[in-house]
Every structure is written in structure tokens, then in C-alpha cells.
């Protein structure tokens, strides 16, 4: 897979747009079981990412991902900044400039491990890992863009009946059941945006 | 200064500042102290840049103990520690202790010249 400068800028705009357009929805999800700032925080972070264009897209794909991650770490705030930021930073560290599917599988696994370490969390605790881990399995299993996007959306839906073990929602105990995890929702939006641009199915 | 520095990180700037006031009342100027709170727009939250700045302000060759309130404060503090220059990273510890009580106890311990590990232990043992 080779992303030229134009494609890299499209990718950044789509990623940012997916979060910014859904900021209100993310906030209302977070108002139900968190502290109600997820939409605002993620919007602030991705607006800062957009502000780094066009220079951001002049960088190579790995360097661009690292820069996005650092911006999110510095601007998002909350636990989401370090978690989502770490994912992008580690992805950038692990990916070659022109990754194939096997590179993507390996790099996303490393990035997911870094998110687990950062949050001291595992899948099953009603966090973004409940989207990242199953989506990674579909990616590793050869799923095409549609399969990946579908799994991302369904995985976020599957957090609704889960009991929160990590994050602010865990304070609510059983009252966290019945609400979708906001971090899972934003992660699924980002994955949906990424596959829209990346078109995994045409990978070598 | 060779006493361990104390950094207070709260989602609320008012809580962080108030806790720092209580520390100052207990230990005066014997301990390097800094506080930070709020997101980059001034709302409730924490931010890595603010935490890095506070660590710099409270820096001591003996190291820095960070007291945090809720989850995001801890995650952002750990992120900030990892972003420090390598020679400083091991000399900054995030304490698993209540932010107000932990800060006062950590600072009291530090003011007696205790090393970083002892400062962290005192803060964490208070409610253990």
C-alpha cells in the first residue's frame, strides 16, 4: 500500500472529520456513563491535527502518524489523549513507509499492546480495546475494508451490555450496563474513516 | 534543592491549587512544589503539557512525586513521565494515594530529607 501526499491528507481529513462530526454524539454517550467531555476532548485534539495540515501530510506515513499521536497526547486531555495518542504514535513507530497487509497486522498489534500497557487494561473491560482487539482479528484474518468497518461498528455496539471495569464508567458499577462505551464509539469511527481511505482489499 | 519535589495534578485547578496551599502551610518552602489542573482550554481535565511544566517547576535532584486525582490525571501523568528526558524519567513517580492527603503526607516526608521511594511509600501507606 502506498499513500501519496494527497491520499495522506485525505486520510487525515477523514479521520478528523469522523470524530468532529460526531462530537455531540460522543459527548452524550459520555454524559451517560463518564464525565461528559469525550466529544469535546476528541474534537479539540483532531482540530489541532487539522491545523497541522498541510505540513502534516508532507511527512512520510510513519512520521505523520507519530505527529498525529503526539498532537492528540498534548491536546485531547482526559485518559483518551494518551490512549488514542499512544495508538497512533506506536503505529507510526512500527509501520514502514509503504506497508503491506502483514505490516499493518504486525504494527496494529504492537500499537494495541501499547494501549493495553498505557491503560493497564485488557479487552472485556468496556474500553476502546473492545473495538481494537476484535477489529485486529478481522484484519489479521484477511477481512476486506467492509468486513473491518462492519466489525468496528458491531464491536462498539457490543460494549453496550458490558460492565465497565476500567475508566470513569467503572465508578458506576452495574449502572454502566446498557450504555455504549464512548471510547469504543470514537475508535470505531476512526477505524471506519481509515478503511474508507485505505481500501485494504486492494492490498498486495 | 535536594528534597523530593511534589507535583499535584487534579482535574480541577481549584483543587490542585487548594491542595498546594495546604502543603505550603505544612512544610513552608522546604519542598519544591507545583500544581496543575484543567484541560488545555481551562475546563475540567488534565493535560500533559501542564504536567510536564509542573514537573519542571518542582524539579529536584532527589526526584519528584506526583499526586493525582481521577484516572485521566494518572494516565496523563504517566504519559508525561515517559516524555521526560531519559535521565529524569526514573526519578519521577506517580503515587497511588488520595490527592490532598497524599500530597500533604508526601511533602511532610520529603521535608525531612527522605528519598523518593520513602516519600511515595508514606503517601501510599496512609490509607493502606
Short mmCIF file of C-alpha atoms in Angstrom, two decimals:
data_model
loop_
_atom_site.label_atom_id
_atom_site.label_comp_id
_atom_site.label_asym_id
_atom_site.label_seq_id
_atom_site.Cartn_x
_atom_site.Cartn_y
_atom_site.Cartn_z
CA UNK A 1 0.00 0.00 0.00
CA UNK A 2 1.37 3.34 -0.99
CA UNK A 3 -0.24 6.55 0.17
CA UNK A 4 0.90 9.62 -1.69
CA UNK A 5 0.71 13.09 -0.23
CA UNK A 6 -2.83 13.68 -1.49
CA UNK A 7 -4.02 10.38 -0.01
CA UNK A 8 -2.32 11.14 3.30
CA UNK A 9 -4.09 14.49 3.51
CA UNK A 10 -7.41 12.82 2.65
CA UNK A 11 -6.78 10.27 5.39
CA UNK A 12 -6.11 12.96 7.98
CA UNK A 13 -9.17 14.97 6.97
CA UNK A 14 -11.41 11.89 7.04
CA UNK A 15 -10.10 10.75 10.45
CA UNK A 16 -10.59 14.19 11.94
CA UNK A 17 -13.95 14.68 10.23
CA UNK A 18 -15.29 11.38 11.56
CA UNK A 19 -14.67 12.47 15.14
CA UNK A 20 -15.59 16.14 14.79
CA UNK A 21 -18.90 15.38 13.03
CA UNK A 22 -19.86 13.01 15.84
CA UNK A 23 -18.61 15.13 18.75
CA UNK A 24 -22.11 15.74 20.13
CA UNK A 25 -22.97 12.06 19.99
CA UNK A 26 -19.71 11.14 21.77
CA UNK A 27 -20.40 13.71 24.43
CA UNK A 28 -23.91 12.42 25.10
CA UNK A 29 -22.60 8.84 25.34
CA UNK A 30 -20.02 10.10 27.83
CA UNK A 31 -22.62 12.05 29.79
CA UNK A 32 -24.44 8.77 30.40
CA UNK A 33 -21.54 6.88 31.99
CA UNK A 34 -18.49 9.16 32.15
CA UNK A 35 -17.67 12.79 32.74
CA UNK A 36 -19.26 14.11 29.55
CA UNK A 37 -16.15 15.52 27.92
CA UNK A 38 -15.20 12.84 25.40
CA UNK A 39 -16.69 14.53 22.35
CA UNK A 40 -15.26 17.90 23.25
CA UNK A 41 -11.84 16.45 24.06
CA UNK A 42 -11.56 14.41 20.88
CA UNK A 43 -12.83 17.32 18.80
CA UNK A 44 -10.19 19.62 20.29
CA UNK A 45 -7.49 17.04 19.56
CA UNK A 46 -8.49 16.45 15.96
CA UNK A 47 -8.97 20.15 15.29
CA UNK A 48 -5.35 20.54 16.35
CA UNK A 49 -4.44 17.72 13.96
CA UNK A 50 -6.28 19.51 11.12
CA UNK A 51 -4.48 22.72 11.98
CA UNK A 52 -1.18 20.92 11.34
CA UNK A 53 -2.18 20.42 7.68
CA UNK A 54 -0.93 20.79 5.03
CA UNK A 55 2.54 20.33 6.54
CA UNK A 56 1.44 17.20 8.36
CA UNK A 57 0.79 15.40 5.06
CA UNK A 58 4.27 16.31 3.78
CA UNK A 59 5.68 13.83 6.26
CA UNK A 60 6.07 10.14 5.46
CA UNK A 61 3.20 7.92 6.67
CA UNK A 62 5.06 6.72 9.81
CA UNK A 63 6.21 10.23 10.72
CA UNK A 64 2.74 11.61 10.07
CA UNK A 65 1.14 9.03 12.36
CA UNK A 66 3.66 9.80 15.11
CA UNK A 67 2.93 13.52 14.77
CA UNK A 68 -0.83 12.89 14.95
CA UNK A 69 -0.31 10.79 18.07
CA UNK A 70 1.79 13.45 19.76
CA UNK A 71 -0.77 16.14 18.95
CA UNK A 72 -3.56 14.01 20.43
CA UNK A 73 -1.49 13.31 23.56
CA UNK A 74 -0.88 17.01 24.08
CA UNK A 75 -4.34 18.35 23.19
CA UNK A 76 -7.09 15.84 23.94
CA UNK A 77 -6.77 15.65 27.71
CA UNK A 78 -8.61 13.03 29.73
CA UNK A 79 -7.41 9.47 29.54
CA UNK A 80 -8.33 9.36 25.84
CA UNK A 81 -5.44 11.62 24.82
CA UNK A 82 -2.68 9.29 26.00
CA UNK A 83 -4.63 6.18 24.92
CA UNK A 84 -5.57 7.18 21.37
CA UNK A 85 -2.35 9.19 21.01
CA UNK A 86 -0.25 6.21 22.05
CA UNK A 87 -2.03 4.07 19.45
CA UNK A 88 -1.11 6.48 16.64
CA UNK A 89 2.45 7.00 17.91
CA UNK A 90 3.17 3.29 18.20
CA UNK A 91 1.58 2.61 14.82
CA UNK A 92 3.91 5.20 13.34
CA UNK A 93 6.92 3.65 15.03
CA UNK A 94 6.07 0.16 13.79
CA UNK A 95 4.96 0.80 10.18
CA UNK A 96 7.29 1.01 7.19
CA UNK A 97 6.71 3.82 4.67
CA UNK A 98 4.83 1.57 2.26
CA UNK A 99 3.16 -1.07 4.38
CA UNK A 100 1.53 -4.24 3.12
CA UNK A 101 -1.23 -6.02 4.99
CA UNK A 102 1.21 -8.10 7.06
CA UNK A 103 2.96 -4.89 8.15
CA UNK A 104 -0.39 -3.42 9.17
CA UNK A 105 -1.30 -6.56 11.12
CA UNK A 106 2.02 -6.53 12.98
CA UNK A 107 2.05 -2.78 13.61
CA UNK A 108 -1.53 -2.60 14.88
CA UNK A 109 -0.80 -5.49 17.24
CA UNK A 110 2.14 -3.55 18.69
CA UNK A 111 0.04 -0.41 18.96
CA UNK A 112 -2.77 -2.31 20.72
CA UNK A 113 -0.25 -3.79 23.18
CA UNK A 114 0.96 -0.25 23.92
CA UNK A 115 -2.63 0.89 24.58
CA UNK A 116 -3.12 -2.07 26.93
CA UNK A 117 0.03 -1.12 28.82
CA UNK A 118 -0.87 2.57 28.95
CA UNK A 119 -4.35 1.85 30.31
CA UNK A 120 -3.33 -1.26 32.26
CA UNK A 121 -6.35 -2.84 30.64
CA UNK A 122 -7.44 -5.77 28.50
CA UNK A 123 -10.38 -6.39 26.19
CA UNK A 124 -13.60 -7.13 28.08
CA UNK A 125 -13.45 -4.08 30.36
CA UNK A 126 -15.65 -1.77 28.26
CA UNK A 127 -12.90 0.34 26.73
CA UNK A 128 -11.58 1.11 23.26
CA UNK A 129 -9.74 -2.22 23.44
CA UNK A 130 -13.11 -3.89 22.93
CA UNK A 131 -13.08 -2.44 19.42
CA UNK A 132 -9.35 -2.56 18.68
CA UNK A 133 -8.86 -6.22 19.58
CA UNK A 134 -11.72 -7.76 17.53
CA UNK A 135 -11.01 -5.45 14.57
CA UNK A 136 -7.39 -6.56 14.66
CA UNK A 137 -8.56 -10.18 14.49
CA UNK A 138 -10.58 -9.41 11.33
CA UNK A 139 -7.63 -7.56 9.80
CA UNK A 140 -5.27 -10.43 10.62
CA UNK A 141 -7.80 -12.93 9.25
CA UNK A 142 -7.80 -11.28 5.84
CA UNK A 143 -11.07 -9.34 6.12
CA UNK A 144 -11.68 -6.67 3.49
CA UNK A 145 -12.47 -3.00 4.12
CA UNK A 146 -16.18 -3.65 4.54
CA UNK A 147 -15.62 -6.52 6.98
CA UNK A 148 -13.29 -4.35 9.05
CA UNK A 149 -15.66 -1.39 9.14
CA UNK A 150 -18.60 -3.64 10.00
CA UNK A 151 -16.70 -5.33 12.82
CA UNK A 152 -15.65 -1.93 14.20
CA UNK A 153 -19.28 -0.74 14.35
CA UNK A 154 -20.57 -4.01 15.77
CA UNK A 155 -17.79 -4.22 18.34
CA UNK A 156 -18.72 -0.75 19.61
CA UNK A 157 -22.36 -1.87 19.84
CA UNK A 158 -21.28 -4.93 21.82
CA UNK A 159 -19.89 -2.68 24.58
CA UNK A 160 -23.45 -1.58 25.44
CA UNK A 161 -24.34 -4.56 27.69
CA UNK A 162 -20.82 -4.74 29.16
CA UNK A 163 -19.88 -3.87 32.73
CA UNK A 164 -17.18 -1.18 32.88
CA UNK A 165 -14.06 -2.32 34.75
CA UNK A 166 -11.67 0.48 33.74
CA UNK A 167 -12.11 4.20 33.28
CA UNK A 168 -14.53 6.66 34.81
CA UNK A 169 -17.54 4.48 33.89
CA UNK A 170 -16.27 1.79 36.28
CA UNK A 171 -17.28 4.09 39.17
CA UNK A 172 -20.89 3.45 38.16
CA UNK A 173 -20.60 -0.32 38.57
CA UNK A 174 -23.67 -2.05 37.18
CA UNK A 175 -25.18 1.26 36.10
CA UNK A 176 -22.57 1.31 33.32
CA UNK A 177 -24.50 -1.58 31.73
CA UNK A 178 -26.84 -0.52 28.92
CA UNK A 179 -24.76 2.34 27.53
CA UNK A 180 -22.24 2.18 24.70
CA UNK A 181 -18.67 2.96 25.71
CA UNK A 182 -17.81 6.41 24.24
CA UNK A 183 -14.16 5.48 23.65
CA UNK A 184 -15.25 2.40 21.72
CA UNK A 185 -17.56 4.54 19.62
CA UNK A 186 -14.88 7.09 18.74
CA UNK A 187 -12.42 4.30 17.97
CA UNK A 188 -14.93 2.64 15.65
CA UNK A 189 -15.50 5.98 13.89
CA UNK A 190 -11.75 6.37 13.35
CA UNK A 191 -11.42 2.82 12.02
CA UNK A 192 -14.39 3.36 9.69
CA UNK A 193 -12.77 6.53 8.38
CA UNK A 194 -9.39 4.86 7.93
CA UNK A 195 -10.66 1.89 5.92
CA UNK A 196 -12.71 4.22 3.75
CA UNK A 197 -9.46 5.78 2.59
CA UNK A 198 -7.10 2.81 2.81
CA UNK A 199 -9.08 0.23 0.81
CA UNK A 200 -7.42 -2.77 2.35
CA UNK A 201 -8.95 -5.13 -0.19
CA UNK A 202 -6.58 -3.97 -2.93
CA UNK A 203 -3.51 -4.61 -0.80
CA UNK A 204 -0.78 -6.77 -2.26
CA UNK B 1 17.15 21.92 46.49
CA UNK B 2 17.69 18.28 47.36
CA UNK B 3 14.32 17.48 48.94
CA UNK B 4 11.95 15.47 46.75
CA UNK B 5 9.64 17.72 44.73
CA UNK B 6 5.87 17.36 44.88
CA UNK B 7 3.52 17.80 41.90
CA UNK B 8 -0.24 17.92 42.40
CA UNK B 9 -2.42 17.02 39.40
CA UNK B 10 -6.18 17.41 39.60
CA UNK B 11 -8.94 17.71 37.01
CA UNK B 12 -9.87 20.89 38.85
CA UNK B 13 -7.34 23.75 39.01
CA UNK B 14 -9.05 24.88 42.22
CA UNK B 15 -8.49 21.53 43.91
CA UNK B 16 -4.87 21.39 42.73
CA UNK B 17 -4.18 24.91 43.94
CA UNK B 18 -6.01 24.35 47.22
CA UNK B 19 -4.10 21.15 47.92
CA UNK B 20 -0.86 23.00 47.19
CA UNK B 21 -1.89 25.72 49.67
CA UNK B 22 -2.36 23.04 52.33
CA UNK B 23 1.06 21.58 51.57
CA UNK B 24 2.69 25.01 51.83
CA UNK B 25 1.05 25.55 55.20
CA UNK B 26 2.52 22.27 56.46
CA UNK B 27 6.04 22.41 55.05
CA UNK B 28 6.64 26.02 54.03
CA UNK B 29 9.27 26.37 51.34
CA UNK B 30 11.30 23.32 52.34
CA UNK B 31 9.93 21.29 49.44
CA UNK B 32 9.76 22.16 45.73
CA UNK B 33 6.08 22.21 44.86
CA UNK B 34 3.95 22.72 41.77
CA UNK B 35 0.34 22.11 40.81
CA UNK B 36 -1.57 21.80 37.58
CA UNK B 37 -5.20 21.22 36.71
CA UNK B 38 -7.63 21.64 33.86
CA UNK B 39 -7.56 20.81 30.17
CA UNK B 40 -5.77 23.00 27.64
CA UNK B 41 -8.89 25.17 27.27
CA UNK B 42 -9.25 25.68 31.01
CA UNK B 43 -12.12 23.24 31.52
CA UNK B 44 -12.09 20.35 33.97
CA UNK B 45 -9.47 17.82 32.94
CA UNK B 46 -5.74 17.32 32.86
CA UNK B 47 -3.14 17.89 30.19
CA UNK B 48 0.32 16.52 29.52
CA UNK B 49 1.92 19.89 28.75
CA UNK B 50 0.75 21.30 32.08
CA UNK B 51 2.07 18.25 33.93
CA UNK B 52 5.46 18.47 32.19
CA UNK B 53 5.68 22.12 33.17
CA UNK B 54 4.79 21.34 36.79
CA UNK B 55 7.46 18.62 36.93
CA UNK B 56 9.98 21.14 35.63
CA UNK B 57 8.91 23.70 38.25
CA UNK B 58 9.12 21.21 41.12
CA UNK B 59 12.25 19.51 39.81
CA UNK B 60 14.76 18.33 42.36
CA UNK B 61 17.86 16.17 42.00
CA UNK B 62 16.15 13.87 44.54
CA UNK B 63 13.25 13.41 42.13
CA UNK B 64 9.58 14.29 42.02
CA UNK B 65 6.50 12.56 43.46
CA UNK B 66 3.23 13.17 41.59
CA UNK B 67 -0.14 13.03 43.33
CA UNK B 68 -3.18 12.61 41.06
CA UNK B 69 -6.94 12.51 41.41
CA UNK B 70 -9.00 10.51 38.88
CA UNK B 71 -7.97 8.16 36.05
CA UNK B 72 -7.17 10.68 33.33
CA UNK B 73 -4.85 12.53 35.69
CA UNK B 74 -2.95 9.31 36.28
CA UNK B 75 -2.81 8.33 32.60
CA UNK B 76 -1.70 11.81 31.55
CA UNK B 77 0.91 11.89 34.34
CA UNK B 78 2.36 8.55 33.27
CA UNK B 79 2.46 9.81 29.68
CA UNK B 80 4.26 12.96 30.82
CA UNK B 81 6.84 10.93 32.76
CA UNK B 82 7.60 8.88 29.64
CA UNK B 83 8.14 12.07 27.67
CA UNK B 84 10.80 13.35 30.08
CA UNK B 85 14.48 13.21 29.13
CA UNK B 86 15.76 9.70 29.84
CA UNK B 87 17.94 10.69 32.78
CA UNK B 88 14.94 12.17 34.59
CA UNK B 89 12.34 9.51 33.88
CA UNK B 90 13.32 7.11 36.67
CA UNK B 91 13.31 9.93 39.20
CA UNK B 92 9.63 10.77 38.83
CA UNK B 93 6.99 8.53 40.39
CA UNK B 94 3.19 8.68 40.30
CA UNK B 95 1.79 7.86 43.75
CA UNK B 96 -1.30 5.74 44.23
CA UNK B 97 -2.76 7.88 47.01
CA UNK B 98 -5.58 10.36 47.60
CA UNK B 99 -4.51 13.67 46.11
CA UNK B 100 -4.95 16.01 49.10
CA UNK B 101 -3.90 13.72 51.95
CA UNK B 102 -1.21 12.12 49.80
CA UNK B 103 0.30 15.47 48.85
CA UNK B 104 0.46 16.67 52.46
CA UNK B 105 1.99 13.42 53.71
CA UNK B 106 4.43 13.13 50.81
CA UNK B 107 5.56 16.71 51.32
CA UNK B 108 5.97 16.20 55.07
CA UNK B 109 8.08 13.11 54.41
CA UNK B 110 10.10 14.96 51.79
CA UNK B 111 10.72 17.92 54.09
CA UNK B 112 12.61 15.59 56.43
CA UNK B 113 15.00 14.71 53.62
CA UNK B 114 13.59 11.27 52.82
CA UNK B 115 14.40 9.72 49.42
CA UNK B 116 11.79 9.47 46.65
CA UNK B 117 10.82 5.84 47.37
CA UNK B 118 10.11 6.67 51.01
CA UNK B 119 8.06 9.73 50.04
CA UNK B 120 5.93 7.61 47.71
CA UNK B 121 5.55 4.87 50.31
CA UNK B 122 4.38 7.29 53.02
CA UNK B 123 1.71 8.73 50.74
CA UNK B 124 0.51 5.30 49.67
CA UNK B 125 0.57 3.71 53.11
CA UNK B 126 -1.61 6.33 54.73
CA UNK B 127 -4.83 4.61 53.68
CA UNK B 128 -3.41 1.13 53.12
#
